[in-house]
CSV table of C-alpha atoms in Angstrom, one decimal:
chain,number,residue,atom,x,y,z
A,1,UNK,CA,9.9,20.1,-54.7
A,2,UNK,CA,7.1,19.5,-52.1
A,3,UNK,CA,7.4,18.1,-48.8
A,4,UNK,CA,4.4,15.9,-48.1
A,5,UNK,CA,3.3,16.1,-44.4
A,6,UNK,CA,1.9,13.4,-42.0
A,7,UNK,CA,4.1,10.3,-42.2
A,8,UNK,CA,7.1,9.3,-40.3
A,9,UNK,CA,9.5,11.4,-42.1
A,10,UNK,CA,7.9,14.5,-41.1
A,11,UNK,CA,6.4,13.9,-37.8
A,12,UNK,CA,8.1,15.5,-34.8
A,13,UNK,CA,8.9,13.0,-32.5
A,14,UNK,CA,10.6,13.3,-29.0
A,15,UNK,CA,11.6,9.7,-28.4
A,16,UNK,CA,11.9,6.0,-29.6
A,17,UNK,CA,8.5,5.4,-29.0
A,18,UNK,CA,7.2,8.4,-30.9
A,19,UNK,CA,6.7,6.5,-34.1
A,20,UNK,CA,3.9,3.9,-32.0
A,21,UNK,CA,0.4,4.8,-31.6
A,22,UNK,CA,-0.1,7.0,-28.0
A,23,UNK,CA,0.7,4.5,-24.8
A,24,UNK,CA,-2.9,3.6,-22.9
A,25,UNK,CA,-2.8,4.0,-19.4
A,26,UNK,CA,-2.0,0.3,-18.7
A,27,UNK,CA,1.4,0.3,-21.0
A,28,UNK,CA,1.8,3.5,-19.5
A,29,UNK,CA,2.1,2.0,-16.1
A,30,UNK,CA,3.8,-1.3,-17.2
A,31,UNK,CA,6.5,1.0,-18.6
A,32,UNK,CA,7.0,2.9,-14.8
A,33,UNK,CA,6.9,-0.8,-13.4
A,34,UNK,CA,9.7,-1.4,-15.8
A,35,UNK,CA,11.8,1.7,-14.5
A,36,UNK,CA,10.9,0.9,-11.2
A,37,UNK,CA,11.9,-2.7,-11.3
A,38,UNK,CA,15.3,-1.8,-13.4
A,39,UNK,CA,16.0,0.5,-10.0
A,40,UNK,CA,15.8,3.6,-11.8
A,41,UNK,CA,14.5,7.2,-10.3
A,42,UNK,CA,11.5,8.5,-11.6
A,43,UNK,CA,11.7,12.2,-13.0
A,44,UNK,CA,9.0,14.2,-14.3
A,45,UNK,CA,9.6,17.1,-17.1
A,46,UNK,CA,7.3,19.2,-19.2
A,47,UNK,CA,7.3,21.9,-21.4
A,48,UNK,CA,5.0,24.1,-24.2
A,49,UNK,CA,5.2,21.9,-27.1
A,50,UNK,CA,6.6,24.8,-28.9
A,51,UNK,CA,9.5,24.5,-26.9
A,52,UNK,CA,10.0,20.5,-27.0
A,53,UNK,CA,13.2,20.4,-28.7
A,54,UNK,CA,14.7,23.6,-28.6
A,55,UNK,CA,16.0,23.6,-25.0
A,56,UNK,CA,16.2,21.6,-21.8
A,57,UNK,CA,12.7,20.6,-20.4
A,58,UNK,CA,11.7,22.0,-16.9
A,59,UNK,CA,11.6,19.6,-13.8
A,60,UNK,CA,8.3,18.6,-12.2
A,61,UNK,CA,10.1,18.6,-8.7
A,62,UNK,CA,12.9,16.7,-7.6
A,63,UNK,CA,13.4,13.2,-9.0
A,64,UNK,CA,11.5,10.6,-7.1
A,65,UNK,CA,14.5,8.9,-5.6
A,66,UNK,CA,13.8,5.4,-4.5
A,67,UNK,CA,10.0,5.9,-5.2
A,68,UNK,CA,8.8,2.0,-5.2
A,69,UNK,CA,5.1,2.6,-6.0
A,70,UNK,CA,3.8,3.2,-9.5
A,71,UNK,CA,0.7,4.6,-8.3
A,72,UNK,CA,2.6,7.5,-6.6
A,73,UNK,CA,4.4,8.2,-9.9
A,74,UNK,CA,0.4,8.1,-11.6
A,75,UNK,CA,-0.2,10.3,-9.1
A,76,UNK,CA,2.9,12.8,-9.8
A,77,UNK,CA,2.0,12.6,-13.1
A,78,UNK,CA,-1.7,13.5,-13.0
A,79,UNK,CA,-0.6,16.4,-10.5
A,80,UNK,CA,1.6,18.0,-13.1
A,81,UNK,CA,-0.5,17.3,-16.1
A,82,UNK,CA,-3.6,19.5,-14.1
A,83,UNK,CA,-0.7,21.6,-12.9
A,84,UNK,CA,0.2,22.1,-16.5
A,85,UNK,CA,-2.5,21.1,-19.3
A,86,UNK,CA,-0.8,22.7,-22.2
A,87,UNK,CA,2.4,21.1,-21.8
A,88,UNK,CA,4.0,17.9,-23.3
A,89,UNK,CA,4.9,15.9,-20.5
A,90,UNK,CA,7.5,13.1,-20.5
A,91,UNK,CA,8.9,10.0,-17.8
A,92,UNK,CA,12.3,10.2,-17.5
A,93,UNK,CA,14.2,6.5,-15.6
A,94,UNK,CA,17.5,7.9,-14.3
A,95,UNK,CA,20.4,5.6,-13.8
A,96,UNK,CA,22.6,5.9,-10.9
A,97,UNK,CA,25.2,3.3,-11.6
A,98,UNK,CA,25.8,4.7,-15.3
A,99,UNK,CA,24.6,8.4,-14.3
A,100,UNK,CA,22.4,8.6,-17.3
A,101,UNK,CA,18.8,8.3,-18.5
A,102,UNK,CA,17.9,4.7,-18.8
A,103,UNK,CA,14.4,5.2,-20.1
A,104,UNK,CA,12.5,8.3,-21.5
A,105,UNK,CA,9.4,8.3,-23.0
A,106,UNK,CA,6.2,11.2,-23.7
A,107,UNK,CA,3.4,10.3,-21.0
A,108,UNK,CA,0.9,13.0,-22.2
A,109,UNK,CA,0.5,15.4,-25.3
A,110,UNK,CA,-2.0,18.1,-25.6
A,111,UNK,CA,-4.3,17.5,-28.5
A,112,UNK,CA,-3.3,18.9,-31.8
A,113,UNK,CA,0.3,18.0,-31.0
């Protein structure tokens, strides 16, 4: 039996929105607006995407705790990408009332990932 390749079946994903086409920079910033308004912390992880789902992903700093502006969080994210070109890097919304992640979703992949 062969395993064909490519389709949704197959495709690593590390999220929900894994199986939509790459965010553009303007969903990508409507999504932190929705964190932000939700009044979730940003958090900022990465890792080599031949680590993505074999361990816990390391922390781009400290959560950005009551961080209202999305163009700071842009700007964390821009830092860590040049920081760290090779790595997958993801938005994490943390919830403080439930104590969990309230939204998580892939902000940059290297190419041929």
């Amino acid at each position: 039996m062969s395993i064909q390749t490519d389709d949704y079946r197959t495709k690593s994903t590390l999220e929900t929105f894994g199986f939509l086409p790459e965010f553009t920079a303007d969903e990508i910033y409507d999504q932190i607006v929705y964190i932000i308004n939700q009044g979730w912390n940003c958090s900022i992880e990465h890792e080599e995407p031949s680590n993505t789902s074999a361990h816990y992903w390391g922390m781009w700093k400290l959560p950005m705790f009551g961080e209202r502006d999305p163009n700071a969080v842009l700007a964390e994210i821009d830092q860590c990408r040049s920081a760290y070109p090779n790595h997958v890097i993801r938005l994490i919304g943390y919830d403080n009332y439930t104590q969990c992640q309230g939204h998580n979703f892939v902000v940059y992949r290297p190419r041929g990932m």
